[in-house]
Coordinates of C-alpha atoms and ligand atoms in Angstrom, one line a residue:
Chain A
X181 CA -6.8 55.1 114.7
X182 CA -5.9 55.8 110.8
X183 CA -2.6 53.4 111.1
X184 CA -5.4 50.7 113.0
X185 CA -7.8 51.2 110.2
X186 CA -5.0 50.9 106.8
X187 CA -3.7 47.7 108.4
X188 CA -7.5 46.9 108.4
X189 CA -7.8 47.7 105.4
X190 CA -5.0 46.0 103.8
X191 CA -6.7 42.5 105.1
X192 CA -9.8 43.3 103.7
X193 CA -8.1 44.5 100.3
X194 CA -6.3 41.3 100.2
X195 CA -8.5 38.7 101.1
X196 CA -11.2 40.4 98.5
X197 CA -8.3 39.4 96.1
X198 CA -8.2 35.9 96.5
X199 CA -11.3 34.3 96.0
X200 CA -9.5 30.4 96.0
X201 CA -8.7 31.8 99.9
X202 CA -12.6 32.6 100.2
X203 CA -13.7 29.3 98.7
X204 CA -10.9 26.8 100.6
X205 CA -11.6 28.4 103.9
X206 CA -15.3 27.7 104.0
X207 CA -14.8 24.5 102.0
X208 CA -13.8 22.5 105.2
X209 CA -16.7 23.5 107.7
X210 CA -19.1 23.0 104.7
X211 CA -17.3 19.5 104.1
X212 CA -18.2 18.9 108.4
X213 CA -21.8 20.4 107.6
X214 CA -22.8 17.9 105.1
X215 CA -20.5 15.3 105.6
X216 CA -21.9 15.1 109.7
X217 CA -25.1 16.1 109.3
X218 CA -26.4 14.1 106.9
X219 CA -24.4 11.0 107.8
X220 CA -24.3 11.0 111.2
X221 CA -27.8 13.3 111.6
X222 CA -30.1 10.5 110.9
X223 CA -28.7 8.2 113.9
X224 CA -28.3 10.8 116.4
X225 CA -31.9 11.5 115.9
X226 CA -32.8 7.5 115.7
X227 CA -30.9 7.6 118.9
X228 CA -33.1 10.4 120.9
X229 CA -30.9 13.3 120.3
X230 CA -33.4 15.1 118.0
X231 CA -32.5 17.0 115.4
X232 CA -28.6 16.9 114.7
X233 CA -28.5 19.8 111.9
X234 CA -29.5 22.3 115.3
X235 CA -27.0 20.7 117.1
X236 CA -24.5 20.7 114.8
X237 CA -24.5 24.6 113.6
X238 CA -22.8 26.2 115.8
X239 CA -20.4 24.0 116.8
X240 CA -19.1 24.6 112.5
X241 CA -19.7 28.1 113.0
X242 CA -17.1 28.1 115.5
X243 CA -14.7 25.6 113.7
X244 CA -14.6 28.5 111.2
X245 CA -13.7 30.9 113.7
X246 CA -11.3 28.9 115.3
X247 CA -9.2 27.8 112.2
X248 CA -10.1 30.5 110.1
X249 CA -8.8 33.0 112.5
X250 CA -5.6 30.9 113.6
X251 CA -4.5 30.2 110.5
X252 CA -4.9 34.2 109.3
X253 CA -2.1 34.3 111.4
X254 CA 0.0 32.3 108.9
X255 CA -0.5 36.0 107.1
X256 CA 2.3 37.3 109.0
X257 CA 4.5 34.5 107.9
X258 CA 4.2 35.5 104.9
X259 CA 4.9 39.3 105.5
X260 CA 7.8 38.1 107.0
X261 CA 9.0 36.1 104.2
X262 CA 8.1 38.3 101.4
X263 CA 9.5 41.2 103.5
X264 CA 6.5 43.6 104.0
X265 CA 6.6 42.9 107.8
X266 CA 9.8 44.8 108.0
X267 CA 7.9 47.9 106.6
X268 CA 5.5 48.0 109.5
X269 CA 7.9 47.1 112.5
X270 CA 10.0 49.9 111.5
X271 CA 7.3 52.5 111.1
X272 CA 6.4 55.0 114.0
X273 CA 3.4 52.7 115.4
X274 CA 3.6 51.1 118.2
X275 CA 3.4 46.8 117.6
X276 CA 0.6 47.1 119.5
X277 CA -1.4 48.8 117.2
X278 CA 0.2 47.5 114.5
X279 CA -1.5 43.8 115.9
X280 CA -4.3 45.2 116.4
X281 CA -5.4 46.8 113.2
X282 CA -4.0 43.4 111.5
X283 CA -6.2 41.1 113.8
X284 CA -9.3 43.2 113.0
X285 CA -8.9 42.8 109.6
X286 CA -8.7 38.9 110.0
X287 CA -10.6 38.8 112.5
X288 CA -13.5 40.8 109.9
X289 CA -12.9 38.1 107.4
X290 CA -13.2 35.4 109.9
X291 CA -16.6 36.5 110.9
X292 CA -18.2 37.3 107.4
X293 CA -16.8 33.5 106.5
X294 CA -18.8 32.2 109.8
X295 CA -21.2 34.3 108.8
X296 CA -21.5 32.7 105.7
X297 CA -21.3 29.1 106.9
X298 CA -24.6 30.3 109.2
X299 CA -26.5 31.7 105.8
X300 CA -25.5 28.3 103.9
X301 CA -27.0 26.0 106.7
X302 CA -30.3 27.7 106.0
X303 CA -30.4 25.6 103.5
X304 CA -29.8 22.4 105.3
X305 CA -33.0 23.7 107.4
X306 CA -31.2 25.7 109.7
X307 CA -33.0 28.1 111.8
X308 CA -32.2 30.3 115.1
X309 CA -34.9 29.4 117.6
X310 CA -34.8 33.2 118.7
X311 CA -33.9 36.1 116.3
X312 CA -33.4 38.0 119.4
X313 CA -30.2 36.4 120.2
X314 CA -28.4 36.8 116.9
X315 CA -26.9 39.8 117.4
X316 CA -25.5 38.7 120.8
X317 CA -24.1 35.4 119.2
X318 CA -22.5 37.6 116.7
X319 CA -20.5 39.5 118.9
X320 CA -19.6 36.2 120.5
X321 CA -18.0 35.0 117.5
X322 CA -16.0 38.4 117.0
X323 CA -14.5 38.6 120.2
X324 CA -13.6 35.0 119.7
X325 CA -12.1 35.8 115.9
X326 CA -10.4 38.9 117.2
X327 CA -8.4 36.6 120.2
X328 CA -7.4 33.6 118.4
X329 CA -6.1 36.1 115.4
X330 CA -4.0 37.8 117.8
X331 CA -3.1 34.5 119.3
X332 CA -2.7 33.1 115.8
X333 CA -0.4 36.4 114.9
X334 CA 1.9 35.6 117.7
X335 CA 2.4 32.3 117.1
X336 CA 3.6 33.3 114.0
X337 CA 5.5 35.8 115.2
X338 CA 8.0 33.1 117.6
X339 CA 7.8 30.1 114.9
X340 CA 9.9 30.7 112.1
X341 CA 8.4 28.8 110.0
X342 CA 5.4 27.4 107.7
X343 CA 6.3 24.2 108.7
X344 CA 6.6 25.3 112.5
X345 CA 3.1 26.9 112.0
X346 CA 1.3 23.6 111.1
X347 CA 2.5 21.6 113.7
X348 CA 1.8 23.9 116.6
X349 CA -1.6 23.6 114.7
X350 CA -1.6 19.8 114.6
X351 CA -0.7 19.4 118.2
X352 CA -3.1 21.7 119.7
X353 CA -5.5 23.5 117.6
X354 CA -7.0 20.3 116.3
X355 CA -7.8 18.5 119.4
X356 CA -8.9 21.6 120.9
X357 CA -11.5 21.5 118.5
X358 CA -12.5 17.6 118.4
X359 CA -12.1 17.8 121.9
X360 CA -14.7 20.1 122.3
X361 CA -18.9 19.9 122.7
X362 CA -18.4 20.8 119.0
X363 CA -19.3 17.6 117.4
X364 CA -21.0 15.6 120.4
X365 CA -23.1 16.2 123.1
X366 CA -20.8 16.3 126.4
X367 CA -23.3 14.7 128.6
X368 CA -23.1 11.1 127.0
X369 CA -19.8 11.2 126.6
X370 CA -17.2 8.7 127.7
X371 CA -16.3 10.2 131.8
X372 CA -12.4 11.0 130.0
X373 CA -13.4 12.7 127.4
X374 CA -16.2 14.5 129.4
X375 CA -13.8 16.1 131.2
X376 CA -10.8 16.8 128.8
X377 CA -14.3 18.6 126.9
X378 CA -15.4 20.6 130.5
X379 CA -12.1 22.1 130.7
X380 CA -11.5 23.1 127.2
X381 CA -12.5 26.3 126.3
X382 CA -13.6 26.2 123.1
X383 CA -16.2 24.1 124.5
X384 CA -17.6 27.1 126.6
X385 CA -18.0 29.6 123.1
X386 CA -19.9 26.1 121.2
X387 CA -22.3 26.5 124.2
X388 CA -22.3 29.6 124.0
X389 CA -23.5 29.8 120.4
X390 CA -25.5 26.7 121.1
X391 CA -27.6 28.3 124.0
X392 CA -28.0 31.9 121.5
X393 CA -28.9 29.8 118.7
X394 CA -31.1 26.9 119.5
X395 CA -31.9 27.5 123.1
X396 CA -29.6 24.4 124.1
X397 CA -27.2 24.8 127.2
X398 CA -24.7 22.8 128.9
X399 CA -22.7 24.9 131.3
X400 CA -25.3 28.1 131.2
X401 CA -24.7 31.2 129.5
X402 CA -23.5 32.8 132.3
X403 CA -20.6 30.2 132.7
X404 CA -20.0 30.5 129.2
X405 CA -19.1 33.8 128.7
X406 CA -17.2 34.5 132.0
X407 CA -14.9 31.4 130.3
X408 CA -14.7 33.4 126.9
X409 CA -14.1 36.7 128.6
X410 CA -11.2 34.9 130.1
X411 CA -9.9 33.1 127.5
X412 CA -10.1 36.4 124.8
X413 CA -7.9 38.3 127.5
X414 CA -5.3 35.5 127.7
X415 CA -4.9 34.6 123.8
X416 CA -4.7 38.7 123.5
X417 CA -2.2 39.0 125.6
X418 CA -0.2 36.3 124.5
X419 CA -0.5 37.6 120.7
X420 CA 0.8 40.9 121.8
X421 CA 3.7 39.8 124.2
X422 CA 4.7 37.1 121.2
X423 CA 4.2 39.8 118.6
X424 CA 5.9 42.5 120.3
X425 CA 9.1 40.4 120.5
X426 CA 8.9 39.7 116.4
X427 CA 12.4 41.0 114.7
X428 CA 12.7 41.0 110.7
Chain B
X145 CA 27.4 74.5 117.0
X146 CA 24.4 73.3 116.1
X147 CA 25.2 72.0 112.6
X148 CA 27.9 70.0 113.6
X149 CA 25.6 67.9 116.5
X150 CA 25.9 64.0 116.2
X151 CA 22.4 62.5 115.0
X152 CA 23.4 58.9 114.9
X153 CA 25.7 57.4 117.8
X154 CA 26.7 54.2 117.8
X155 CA 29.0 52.3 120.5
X156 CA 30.4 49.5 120.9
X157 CA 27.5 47.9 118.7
X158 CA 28.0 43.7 118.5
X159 CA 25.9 41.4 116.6
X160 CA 25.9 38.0 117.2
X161 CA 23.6 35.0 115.5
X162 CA 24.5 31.9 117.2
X163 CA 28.3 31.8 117.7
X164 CA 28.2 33.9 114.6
X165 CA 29.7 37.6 115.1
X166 CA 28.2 39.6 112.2
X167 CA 28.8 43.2 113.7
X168 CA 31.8 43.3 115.6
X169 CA 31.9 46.0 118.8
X170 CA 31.5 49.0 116.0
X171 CA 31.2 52.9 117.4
X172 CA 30.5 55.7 114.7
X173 CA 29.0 58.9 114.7
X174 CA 26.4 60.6 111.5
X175 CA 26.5 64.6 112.0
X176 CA 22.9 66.2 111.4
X177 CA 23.3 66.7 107.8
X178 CA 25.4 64.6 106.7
X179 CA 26.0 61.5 104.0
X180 CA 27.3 59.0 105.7
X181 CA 28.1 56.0 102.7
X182 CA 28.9 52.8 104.5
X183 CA 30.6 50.7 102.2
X184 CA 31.8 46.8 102.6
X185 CA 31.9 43.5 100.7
X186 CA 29.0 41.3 101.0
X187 CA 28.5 39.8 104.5
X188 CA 30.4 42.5 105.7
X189 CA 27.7 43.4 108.3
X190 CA 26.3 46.7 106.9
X191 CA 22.8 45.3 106.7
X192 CA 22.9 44.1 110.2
X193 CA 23.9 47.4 111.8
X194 CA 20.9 49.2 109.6
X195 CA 18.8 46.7 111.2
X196 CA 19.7 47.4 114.6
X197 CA 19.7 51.2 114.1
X198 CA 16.3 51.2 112.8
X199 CA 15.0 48.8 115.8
X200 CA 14.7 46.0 113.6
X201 CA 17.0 43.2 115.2
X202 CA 17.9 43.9 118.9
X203 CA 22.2 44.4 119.2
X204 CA 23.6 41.8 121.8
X205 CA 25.8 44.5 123.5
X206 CA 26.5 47.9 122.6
X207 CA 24.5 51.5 122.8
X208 CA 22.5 53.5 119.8
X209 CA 21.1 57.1 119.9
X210 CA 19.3 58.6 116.5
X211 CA 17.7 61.9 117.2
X212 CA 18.5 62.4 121.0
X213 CA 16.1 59.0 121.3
X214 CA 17.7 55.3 123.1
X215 CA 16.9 53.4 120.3
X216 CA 16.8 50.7 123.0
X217 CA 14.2 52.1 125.3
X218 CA 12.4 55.0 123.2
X219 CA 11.8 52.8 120.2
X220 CA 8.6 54.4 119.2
X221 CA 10.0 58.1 119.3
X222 CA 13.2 56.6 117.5
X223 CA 10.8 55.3 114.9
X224 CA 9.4 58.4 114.3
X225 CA 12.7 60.2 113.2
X226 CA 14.0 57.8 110.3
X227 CA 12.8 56.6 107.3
X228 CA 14.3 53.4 105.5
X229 CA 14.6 51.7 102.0
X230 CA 15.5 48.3 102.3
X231 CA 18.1 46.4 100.7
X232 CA 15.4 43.3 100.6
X233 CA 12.1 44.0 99.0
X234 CA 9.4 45.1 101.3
X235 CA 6.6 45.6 99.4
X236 CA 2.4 44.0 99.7
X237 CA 2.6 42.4 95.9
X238 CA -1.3 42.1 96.3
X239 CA -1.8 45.9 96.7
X240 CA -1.4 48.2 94.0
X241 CA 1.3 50.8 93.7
X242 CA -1.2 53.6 95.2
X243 CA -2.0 51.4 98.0
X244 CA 1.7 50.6 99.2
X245 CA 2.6 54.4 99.0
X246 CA -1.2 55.2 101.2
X247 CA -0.5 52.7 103.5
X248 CA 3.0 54.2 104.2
X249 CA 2.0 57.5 104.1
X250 CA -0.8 56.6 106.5
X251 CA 1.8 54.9 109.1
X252 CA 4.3 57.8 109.3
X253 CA 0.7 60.0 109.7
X254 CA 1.0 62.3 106.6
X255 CA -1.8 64.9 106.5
X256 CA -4.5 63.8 104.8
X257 CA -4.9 66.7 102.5
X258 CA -0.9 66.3 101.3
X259 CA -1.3 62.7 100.7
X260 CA -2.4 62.5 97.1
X261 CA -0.5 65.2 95.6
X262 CA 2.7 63.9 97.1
X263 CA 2.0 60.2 96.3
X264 CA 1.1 61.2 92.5
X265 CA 4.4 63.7 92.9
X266 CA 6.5 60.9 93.7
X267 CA 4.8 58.2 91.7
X268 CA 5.8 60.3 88.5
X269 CA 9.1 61.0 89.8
X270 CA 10.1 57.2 89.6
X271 CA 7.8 57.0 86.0
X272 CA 5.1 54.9 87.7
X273 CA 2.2 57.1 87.7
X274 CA 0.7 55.5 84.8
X275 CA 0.4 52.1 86.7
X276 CA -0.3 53.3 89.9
X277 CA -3.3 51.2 90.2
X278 CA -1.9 48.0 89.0
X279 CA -0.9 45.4 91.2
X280 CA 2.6 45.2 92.8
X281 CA 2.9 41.3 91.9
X282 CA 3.0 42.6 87.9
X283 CA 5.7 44.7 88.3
X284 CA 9.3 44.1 87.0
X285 CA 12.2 44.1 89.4
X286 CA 13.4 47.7 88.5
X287 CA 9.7 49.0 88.8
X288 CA 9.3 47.4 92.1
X289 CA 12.6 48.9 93.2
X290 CA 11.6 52.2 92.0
X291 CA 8.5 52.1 93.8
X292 CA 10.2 50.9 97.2
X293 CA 12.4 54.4 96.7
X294 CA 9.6 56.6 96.0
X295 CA 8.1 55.2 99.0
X296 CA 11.1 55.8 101.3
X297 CA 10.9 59.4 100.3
X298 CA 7.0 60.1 100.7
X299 CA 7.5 61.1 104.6
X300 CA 10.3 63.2 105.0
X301 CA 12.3 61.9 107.8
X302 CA 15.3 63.7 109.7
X303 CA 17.7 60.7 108.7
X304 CA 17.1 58.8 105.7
X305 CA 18.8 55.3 105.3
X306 CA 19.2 53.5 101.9
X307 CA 20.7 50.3 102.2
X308 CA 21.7 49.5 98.5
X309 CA 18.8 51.7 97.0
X310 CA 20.4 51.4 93.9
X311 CA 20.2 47.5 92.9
X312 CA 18.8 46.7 90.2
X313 CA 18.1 50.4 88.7
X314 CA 18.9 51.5 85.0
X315 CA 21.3 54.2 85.3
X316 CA 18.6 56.7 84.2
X317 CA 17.0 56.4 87.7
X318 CA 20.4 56.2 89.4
X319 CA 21.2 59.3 88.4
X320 CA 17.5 60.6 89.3
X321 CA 17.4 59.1 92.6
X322 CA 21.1 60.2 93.7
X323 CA 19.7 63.9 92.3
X324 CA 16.7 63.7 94.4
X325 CA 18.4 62.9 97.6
X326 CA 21.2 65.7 97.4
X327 CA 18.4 68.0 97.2
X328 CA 16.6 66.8 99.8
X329 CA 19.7 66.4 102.1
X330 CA 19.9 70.1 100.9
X331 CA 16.9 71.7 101.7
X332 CA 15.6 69.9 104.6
X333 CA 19.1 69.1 106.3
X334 CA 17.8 65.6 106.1
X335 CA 20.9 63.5 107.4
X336 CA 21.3 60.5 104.8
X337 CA 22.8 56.9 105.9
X338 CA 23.6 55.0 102.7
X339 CA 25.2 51.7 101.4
X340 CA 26.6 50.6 97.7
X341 CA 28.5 48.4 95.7
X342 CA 29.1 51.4 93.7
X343 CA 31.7 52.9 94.2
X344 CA 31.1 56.0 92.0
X345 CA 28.1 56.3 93.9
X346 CA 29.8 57.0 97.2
X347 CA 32.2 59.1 95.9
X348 CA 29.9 61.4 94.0
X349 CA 27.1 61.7 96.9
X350 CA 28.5 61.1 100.1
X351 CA 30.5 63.6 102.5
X352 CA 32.0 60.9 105.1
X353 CA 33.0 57.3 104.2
X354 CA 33.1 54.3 106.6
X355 CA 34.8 50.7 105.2
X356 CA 33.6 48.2 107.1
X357 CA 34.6 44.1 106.2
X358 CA 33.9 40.7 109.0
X359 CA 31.8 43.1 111.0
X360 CA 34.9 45.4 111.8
X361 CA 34.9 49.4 110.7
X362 CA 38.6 49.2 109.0
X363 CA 38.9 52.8 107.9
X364 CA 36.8 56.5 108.0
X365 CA 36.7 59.5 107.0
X366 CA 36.1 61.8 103.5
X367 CA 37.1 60.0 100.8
X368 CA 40.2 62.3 100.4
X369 CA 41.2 61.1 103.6
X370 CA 40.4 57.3 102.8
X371 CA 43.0 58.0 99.6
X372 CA 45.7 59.4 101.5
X373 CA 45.5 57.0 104.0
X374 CA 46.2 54.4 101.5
X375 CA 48.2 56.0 98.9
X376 CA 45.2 56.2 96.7
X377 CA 43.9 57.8 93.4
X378 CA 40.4 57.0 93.5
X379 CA 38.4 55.5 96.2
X380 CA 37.9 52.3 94.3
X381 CA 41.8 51.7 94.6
X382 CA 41.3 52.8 98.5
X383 CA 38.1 50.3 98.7
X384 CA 40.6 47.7 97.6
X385 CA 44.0 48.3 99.0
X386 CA 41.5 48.1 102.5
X387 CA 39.6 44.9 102.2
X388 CA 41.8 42.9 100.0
X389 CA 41.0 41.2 96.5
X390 CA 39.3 38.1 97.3
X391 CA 35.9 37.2 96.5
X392 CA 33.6 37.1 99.3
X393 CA 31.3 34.6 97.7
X394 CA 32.5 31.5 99.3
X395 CA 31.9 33.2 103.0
X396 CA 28.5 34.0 101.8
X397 CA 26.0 31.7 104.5
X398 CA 23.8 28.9 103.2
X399 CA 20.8 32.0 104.6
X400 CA 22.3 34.4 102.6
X401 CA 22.3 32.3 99.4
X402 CA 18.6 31.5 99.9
X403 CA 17.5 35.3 100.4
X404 CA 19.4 36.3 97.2
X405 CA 17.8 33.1 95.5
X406 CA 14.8 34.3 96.9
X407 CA 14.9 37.8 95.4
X408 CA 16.2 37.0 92.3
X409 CA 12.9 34.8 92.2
X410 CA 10.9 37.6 93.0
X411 CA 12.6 40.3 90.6
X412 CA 11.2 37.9 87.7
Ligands
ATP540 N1 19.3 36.4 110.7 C1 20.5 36.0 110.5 N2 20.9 34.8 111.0 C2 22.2 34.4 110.8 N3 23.2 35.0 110.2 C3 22.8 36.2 109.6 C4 21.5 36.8 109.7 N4 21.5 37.9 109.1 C5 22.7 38.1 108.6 N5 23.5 37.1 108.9 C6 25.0 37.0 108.6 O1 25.6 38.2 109.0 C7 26.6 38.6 108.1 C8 26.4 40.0 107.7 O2 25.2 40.1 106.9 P1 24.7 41.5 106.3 O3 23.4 41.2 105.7 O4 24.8 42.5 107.4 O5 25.8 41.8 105.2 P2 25.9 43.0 104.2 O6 27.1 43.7 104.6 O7 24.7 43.8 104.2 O8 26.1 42.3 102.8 P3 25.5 42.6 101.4 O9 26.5 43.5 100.7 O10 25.6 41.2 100.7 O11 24.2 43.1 101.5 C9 26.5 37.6 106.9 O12 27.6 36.6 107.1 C10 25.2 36.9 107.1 O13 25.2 35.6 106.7
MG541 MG1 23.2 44.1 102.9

């Protein structure tokens, strides 16, 4: 547990370092907040969707998780290129830990960046519906941090490269995400993209949140969480297999 | 016989990248103990085999043994009987000095109560006590070298490699680092797996002597044996009447160019 909690550690210590990485990593979902809500707010509610700024929350709250924790995997790119990586793989920890402790640590950052998203929309007028459900909408968004960091770790760990990174994150982590119940509401949606939307699962942690939040539900909360059980198992197990393949 | 007991075996150990052979079907032994210098001209291949004895890069054929462990199959109990100071740097420039040398010590599970006296121990050894909580990234090159050696020698391992610990040092700390490891190859028996460019270096510290050049061990043996073999006075003379005159420079890969480029980058 010590070795899990340095690596931790060493996240926390460096991302308190860099406040540019603070600001430029809630920059974009803040951009989405007010770019969307005010510009597109006022028509979806003209339109009978009522209020978009509800709607709209948690589907940023998980674009912060979602690239925020992915793209903490670029991290290990750079311990790789600037070396440190090597000091970890050959100490007496298993990679699994190793991951592990790293992925917390990102994934820690990635939730107190979603969880300051969640405090800024306040004031855009914001509110939960049910206090009650915070908590258990938290714990939604760390399991989902703590996955896709792993996942993002392991991708890092086969590419072998920046440049590699970004594409595998232009090709699928970006229309996972504007494919998803994020932005729009699935049921009026064009039948295509209804369904590329139903079987994505990023849509199923959106409703999630969105059901938690402001009592809206698509696919049930049930439903919702079996899918992000699932999907936190499989990106897990993917980051570990990847990263346990890594050589420096 | 327990002194003379083999802690590093290596056979028939190939290294390919690509079509590239960098370690070619190399077998040595390391007795419990011992200084083992592995010496060779840049691209040689000495890097490569460190890397595949410490479970960093996997060998494409060939068998490895440190401490009665498969390096292979028991890669976590290997782990856990060698410590290593890179040739490359390997340091977190955003943590300070004290928090590289916790973090380590953490990893290779020092006790707790030990910790701080043998980080501040070490940190003065190396003269960096007096920045220990300034950030790596505002370090010279020396000082982050020094700090990657004291950090190599917080745990005490059974074998200890240093690949090229020397680069970059003032001769002050040379001498001091080269001191400190005699003594503890001394008192702990710790067995030491070293490489240099200097060839003073090997001579003075190290008790066996392998040449390797194209990933090929050419000669062994103590350096007395290395001069007679070649008709030698000093094992510079027997360095170079083995691996020829030529500059290695122009062999050196587009890769190789970039990580020294890279480093020199860094040192700044
Ligand atoms: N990851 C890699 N991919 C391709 N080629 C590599 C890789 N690592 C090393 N090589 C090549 O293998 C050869 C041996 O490299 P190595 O780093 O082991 O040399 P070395 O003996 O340590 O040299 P130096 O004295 O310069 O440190 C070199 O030709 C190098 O270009
Ligand atoms: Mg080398």
């Amino acid at each position: 547990m010590q070795e899990m909690y340095i690596l931790w550690l060493r996240q926390i210590r460096r991302y308190t370092r860099s406040k540019s990485r603070i600001i430029g990593a809630i920059g974009q979902p803040l951009l989405f907040l007010l770019a969307l809500g005010y510009g597109i707010g006022s028509i979806y509610q003209r339109a009978g969707g009522g209020n978009y700024i509800e709607f709209l929350v948690p589907g940023i709250i998980v674009q912060t998780t979602l690239f925020g924790a992915i793209f903490w995997g670029i991290n290990v790119i750079w311990d790789k290129q600037f070396g440190f990586l090597k000091e970890t793989l050959v100490a007496p920890v298993s990679r699994l830990r190793i991951l592990s402790g790293s992925a917390l640590g990102g994934a820690t950052t990635t939730v107190f960046q979603a969880a300051l998203v969640f405090v800024i929309s306040f004031a855009l007028g914001f509110r939960p519906t049910n206090w009650a459900n915070v908590p258990l909408a938290l714990l939604v968004v760390i399991l989902f941090s703590f996955a896709l960091a792993c996942f993002g770790a392991g991708l890092a760990a086969i590419v072998s490269d920046f440049q590699g990174f970004q594409a595998i994150n232009q090709f699928l982590i970006f229309p996972l995400y504007f494919l998803s119940s994020a932005l729009f509401p699935i049921e009026y949606a064009p039948p295509v993209l209804k369904f590329i939307a139903s079987v994505n699962p990023v849509s199923y942690t959106v409703d999630a949140l969105r059901t938690l939040l402001v009592n809206q539900s698509h696919f049930g909360l049930g439903l919702d969480l079996l899918v992000l059980g699932i999907t936190v198992v499989v990106l897990a197990t993917f980051g570990v297999v990847c990263f346990k393949r890594i050589e420096a | 016989m327990e002194a003379m007991s083999a802690v590093i075996r290596a056979s028939q150990l190939t290294k390919k990248f690509k079509n590239f052979t960098a370690v070619n079907n190399i077998s040595f032994t390391v007795q419990q103990g011992g200084i083992f210098a592995f010496l060779g001209p840049n691209g040689a291949g000495k890097s490569t085999t460190i890397k595949m004895l410490t479970t960093l890069l996997r060998p494409t054929s060939g068998e490895i043994d440190i401490a009665g462990h498969n390096v292979l199959t028991e890669q976590d109990a290997a782990r856990s009987s060698f410590g290593i100071v890179f040739q490359d740097p390997s340091l977190d420039d955003e943590l300070t000095a004290y928090e590289n040398m916790e973090l380590h010590a953490v990893l290779y599970h020092l006790p707790r109560k030990d910790m701080k006296q043998r980080i501040t121990e070490l940190l003065t050894l190396v003269e960096l006590e007096s920045r220990r909580d300034s950030q790596v990234k505002t370090f010279s090159g020396g000082m982050k070298r020094r700090l990657e050696i004291a950090r190599g020698l917080l745990h005490h391992p059974q074998v200890l490699f240093l690949d090229e610990p020397t680069i970059g040092l003032d001769t002050q700390t040379r001498n001091l680092l080269w001191d400190y490891v005699k003594k503890l190859n001394k008192s702990e028996n710790m067995t030491i797996f070293l490489t240099t460019h200097y060839l003073e270096e090997a001579e003075m510290v190290a008790d066996r002597i392998a040449i390797i050049d194209h990933g090929t061990i050419i000669a062994s043996g103590t350096t007395a044996e290395l001069l007679k073999q070649t008709k030698t006075k000093n094992l510079e003379a027997a360095y170079l009447s083995l691996t020829g005159k030529t500059l290695r420079d122009e062999e050196v890969s587009a890769r190789e160019a970039f990580r020294m480029r890279a480093r020199t980058r860094r040192m700044r």
